Amino acid sequence: MNVSHRWCGALLCSLLIGGLGEGHAAPGRDPFAPQPQPPCVDAAALRLGGILRGGDTPHAWLQDAAGRWQNVTPGAQLGTTGWRVEQIATGSVTLAADPGVCPDSRPLQLYLGKAKNRLDDKEI
């Protein structure tokens, strides 16, 4: 190997190693950790799977677009979506948007067993 090859190899190694130093590398992230959802995720992608009544507090099971289930009670925040559970009634759950995160969002009702249009609550 001649001198020019060694010089190019040394330069390439120093660039690679220098690029991995502090301040130069992209911040690390666990590739298997759930990704945070952006604020104001469309809650219409949620599905109401069931409501449990008994005791003082009703519980509802909501499924997100990724298929994950979440057990919620009135007042519960839905992760970082900007929505919270406002009310759990017989056969439905009402979600309200946080006005600081999701301005101009109207409350949304999810129904058990029936799909409803978010704008005028007609069956679809």
PDB file of C-alpha atoms in Angstrom:
ATOM      1  CA  MET A   1       0.000   0.000   0.000  1.00  0.00           C
ATOM      2  CA  ASN A   2       1.423   3.371  -0.910  1.00  0.00           C
ATOM      3  CA  VAL A   3       1.420   6.584   1.094  1.00  0.00           C
ATOM      4  CA  SER A   4      -1.595   8.125  -0.666  1.00  0.00           C
ATOM      5  CA  HIS A   5      -3.776   5.125   0.224  1.00  0.00           C
ATOM      6  CA  ARG A   6      -2.689   5.322   3.874  1.00  0.00           C
ATOM      7  CA  TRP A   7      -3.341   9.051   3.927  1.00  0.00           C
ATOM      8  CA  CYS A   8      -6.852   8.608   2.420  1.00  0.00           C
ATOM      9  CA  GLY A   9      -7.592   5.769   4.841  1.00  0.00           C
ATOM     10  CA  ALA A  10      -6.459   7.857   7.817  1.00  0.00           C
ATOM     11  CA  LEU A  11      -8.495  10.841   6.635  1.00  0.00           C
ATOM     12  CA  LEU A  12     -11.596   8.673   6.171  1.00  0.00           C
ATOM     13  CA  CYS A  13     -11.202   7.122   9.643  1.00  0.00           C
ATOM     14  CA  SER A  14     -10.734  10.512  11.282  1.00  0.00           C
ATOM     15  CA  LEU A  15     -13.858  11.847   9.560  1.00  0.00           C
ATOM     16  CA  LEU A  16     -15.895   8.837  10.663  1.00  0.00           C
ATOM     17  CA  ILE A  17     -14.623   8.940  14.237  1.00  0.00           C
ATOM     18  CA  GLY A  18     -14.927  12.742  14.419  1.00  0.00           C
ATOM     19  CA  GLY A  19     -18.516  12.536  13.192  1.00  0.00           C
ATOM     20  CA  LEU A  20     -19.376  10.221  16.068  1.00  0.00           C
ATOM     21  CA  GLY A  21     -18.079  12.565  18.752  1.00  0.00           C
ATOM     22  CA  GLU A  22     -20.266  14.613  21.073  1.00  0.00           C
ATOM     23  CA  GLY A  23     -22.355  17.275  19.381  1.00  0.00           C
ATOM     24  CA  HIS A  24     -22.031  15.724  15.945  1.00  0.00           C
ATOM     25  CA  ALA A  25     -24.117  12.568  16.206  1.00  0.00           C
ATOM     26  CA  ALA A  26     -27.881  12.550  15.952  1.00  0.00           C
ATOM     27  CA  PRO A  27     -29.506  12.185  19.357  1.00  0.00           C
ATOM     28  CA  GLY A  28     -30.089   8.527  20.240  1.00  0.00           C
ATOM     29  CA  ARG A  29     -33.600   7.104  20.249  1.00  0.00           C
ATOM     30  CA  ASP A  30     -34.860   3.670  21.199  1.00  0.00           C
ATOM     31  CA  PRO A  31     -36.196   2.272  17.904  1.00  0.00           C
ATOM     32  CA  PHE A  32     -38.571  -0.027  19.808  1.00  0.00           C
ATOM     33  CA  ALA A  33     -40.121   2.662  22.013  1.00  0.00           C
ATOM     34  CA  PRO A  34     -43.606   3.869  21.017  1.00  0.00           C
ATOM     35  CA  GLN A  35     -43.449   7.024  18.966  1.00  0.00           C
ATOM     36  CA  PRO A  36     -45.079  10.087  20.494  1.00  0.00           C
ATOM     37  CA  GLN A  37     -48.183  11.133  18.634  1.00  0.00           C
ATOM     38  CA  PRO A  38     -48.371  14.697  17.380  1.00  0.00           C
ATOM     39  CA  PRO A  39     -50.827  16.988  19.176  1.00  0.00           C
ATOM     40  CA  CYS A  40     -54.405  16.973  17.885  1.00  0.00           C
ATOM     41  CA  VAL A  41     -54.329  13.468  16.513  1.00  0.00           C
ATOM     42  CA  ASP A  42     -57.655  12.764  14.860  1.00  0.00           C
ATOM     43  CA  ALA A  43     -59.634  11.005  17.573  1.00  0.00           C
ATOM     44  CA  ALA A  44     -62.037   9.646  14.947  1.00  0.00           C
ATOM     45  CA  ALA A  45     -59.495   6.825  14.476  1.00  0.00           C
ATOM     46  CA  LEU A  46     -60.314   5.619  18.016  1.00  0.00           C
ATOM     47  CA  ARG A  47     -62.745   2.737  18.474  1.00  0.00           C
ATOM     48  CA  LEU A  48     -64.863   2.132  21.554  1.00  0.00           C
ATOM     49  CA  GLY A  49     -64.544  -1.514  22.505  1.00  0.00           C
ATOM     50  CA  GLY A  50     -66.495  -1.687  25.736  1.00  0.00           C
ATOM     51  CA  ILE A  51     -67.839   0.086  28.809  1.00  0.00           C
ATOM     52  CA  LEU A  52     -67.662  -1.258  32.353  1.00  0.00           C
ATOM     53  CA  ARG A  53     -70.072   0.076  34.939  1.00  0.00           C
ATOM     54  CA  GLY A  54     -69.884  -0.855  38.567  1.00  0.00           C
ATOM     55  CA  GLY A  55     -68.695   1.020  41.572  1.00  0.00           C
ATOM     56  CA  ASP A  56     -68.328   4.775  41.514  1.00  0.00           C
ATOM     57  CA  THR A  57     -66.342   5.231  38.305  1.00  0.00           C
ATOM     58  CA  PRO A  58     -67.235   3.905  34.839  1.00  0.00           C
ATOM     59  CA  HIS A  59     -64.408   2.570  32.658  1.00  0.00           C
ATOM     60  CA  ALA A  60     -64.185   2.394  28.881  1.00  0.00           C
ATOM     61  CA  TRP A  61     -61.825   0.537  26.571  1.00  0.00           C
ATOM     62  CA  LEU A  62     -60.580   2.555  23.593  1.00  0.00           C
ATOM     63  CA  GLN A  63     -58.507   1.149  20.726  1.00  0.00           C
ATOM     64  CA  ASP A  64     -56.217   3.453  18.746  1.00  0.00           C
ATOM     65  CA  ALA A  65     -55.333   3.198  15.049  1.00  0.00           C
ATOM     66  CA  ALA A  66     -52.288   1.046  15.884  1.00  0.00           C
ATOM     67  CA  GLY A  67     -54.488  -1.531  17.635  1.00  0.00           C
ATOM     68  CA  ARG A  68     -53.403  -0.690  21.204  1.00  0.00           C
ATOM     69  CA  TRP A  69     -56.088  -0.750  23.901  1.00  0.00           C
ATOM     70  CA  GLN A  70     -56.348   1.818  26.685  1.00  0.00           C
ATOM     71  CA  ASN A  71     -58.562   1.599  29.786  1.00  0.00           C
ATOM     72  CA  VAL A  72     -59.887   5.122  30.484  1.00  0.00           C
ATOM     73  CA  THR A  73     -62.074   6.876  33.047  1.00  0.00           C
ATOM     74  CA  PRO A  74     -63.718  10.319  32.910  1.00  0.00           C
ATOM     75  CA  GLY A  75     -61.057  13.040  32.942  1.00  0.00           C
ATOM     76  CA  ALA A  76     -58.312  10.767  31.569  1.00  0.00           C
ATOM     77  CA  GLN A  77     -55.917  12.243  29.002  1.00  0.00           C
ATOM     78  CA  LEU A  78     -55.417  10.151  25.861  1.00  0.00           C
ATOM     79  CA  GLY A  79     -51.626  10.171  25.793  1.00  0.00           C
ATOM     80  CA  THR A  80     -50.254  13.204  23.969  1.00  0.00           C
ATOM     81  CA  THR A  81     -53.116  13.400  21.473  1.00  0.00           C
ATOM     82  CA  GLY A  82     -54.675  16.576  22.909  1.00  0.00           C
ATOM     83  CA  TRP A  83     -57.925  14.744  23.793  1.00  0.00           C
ATOM     84  CA  ARG A  84     -59.415  13.759  27.150  1.00  0.00           C
ATOM     85  CA  VAL A  85     -62.382  11.647  28.189  1.00  0.00           C
ATOM     86  CA  GLU A  86     -65.168  14.031  29.148  1.00  0.00           C
ATOM     87  CA  GLN A  87     -67.990  11.564  29.837  1.00  0.00           C
ATOM     88  CA  ILE A  88     -68.710   7.839  29.772  1.00  0.00           C
ATOM     89  CA  ALA A  89     -72.427   7.150  29.251  1.00  0.00           C
ATOM     90  CA  THR A  90     -74.403   4.013  28.459  1.00  0.00           C
ATOM     91  CA  GLY A  91     -73.174   3.014  25.017  1.00  0.00           C
ATOM     92  CA  SER A  92     -70.973   6.045  24.297  1.00  0.00           C
ATOM     93  CA  VAL A  93     -67.902   8.007  25.297  1.00  0.00           C
ATOM     94  CA  THR A  94     -67.546  11.765  24.787  1.00  0.00           C
ATOM     95  CA  LEU A  95     -64.052  13.128  24.094  1.00  0.00           C
ATOM     96  CA  ALA A  96     -63.133  16.793  24.450  1.00  0.00           C
ATOM     97  CA  ALA A  97     -60.121  18.504  22.896  1.00  0.00           C
ATOM     98  CA  ASP A  98     -57.742  20.559  25.016  1.00  0.00           C
ATOM     99  CA  PRO A  99     -58.237  24.099  23.610  1.00  0.00           C
ATOM    100  CA  GLY A 100     -54.600  24.931  24.307  1.00  0.00           C
ATOM    101  CA  VAL A 101     -53.419  22.032  22.151  1.00  0.00           C
ATOM    102  CA  CYS A 102     -56.292  21.571  19.688  1.00  0.00           C
ATOM    103  CA  PRO A 103     -58.061  24.867  19.053  1.00  0.00           C
ATOM    104  CA  ASP A 104     -61.234  24.738  16.958  1.00  0.00           C
ATOM    105  CA  SER A 105     -61.930  21.071  17.789  1.00  0.00           C
ATOM    106  CA  ARG A 106     -65.456  20.107  18.738  1.00  0.00           C
ATOM    107  CA  PRO A 107     -66.314  17.319  21.203  1.00  0.00           C
ATOM    108  CA  LEU A 108     -66.436  13.864  19.653  1.00  0.00           C
ATOM    109  CA  GLN A 109     -68.698  10.974  20.630  1.00  0.00           C
ATOM    110  CA  LEU A 110     -67.703   7.354  20.145  1.00  0.00           C
ATOM    111  CA  TYR A 111     -70.511   4.781  20.162  1.00  0.00           C
ATOM    112  CA  LEU A 112     -70.533   1.086  20.957  1.00  0.00           C
ATOM    113  CA  GLY A 113     -71.376  -1.066  17.970  1.00  0.00           C
ATOM    114  CA  LYS A 114     -72.283   1.755  15.589  1.00  0.00           C
ATOM    115  CA  ALA A 115     -70.125   4.029  13.495  1.00  0.00           C
ATOM    116  CA  LYS A 116     -71.216   7.656  13.561  1.00  0.00           C
ATOM    117  CA  ASN A 117     -70.156  10.582  11.439  1.00  0.00           C
ATOM    118  CA  ARG A 118     -68.255  13.084  13.545  1.00  0.00           C
ATOM    119  CA  LEU A 119     -69.994  16.162  12.071  1.00  0.00           C
ATOM    120  CA  ASP A 120     -73.695  15.411  12.334  1.00  0.00           C
ATOM    121  CA  ASP A 121     -73.873  12.078  14.226  1.00  0.00           C
ATOM    122  CA  LYS A 122     -75.714  10.270  11.431  1.00  0.00           C
ATOM    123  CA  GLU A 123     -75.000   6.583  11.058  1.00  0.00           C
ATOM    124  CA  ILE A 124     -72.559   5.777   8.265  1.00  0.00           C
TER     125      ILE A 124
END
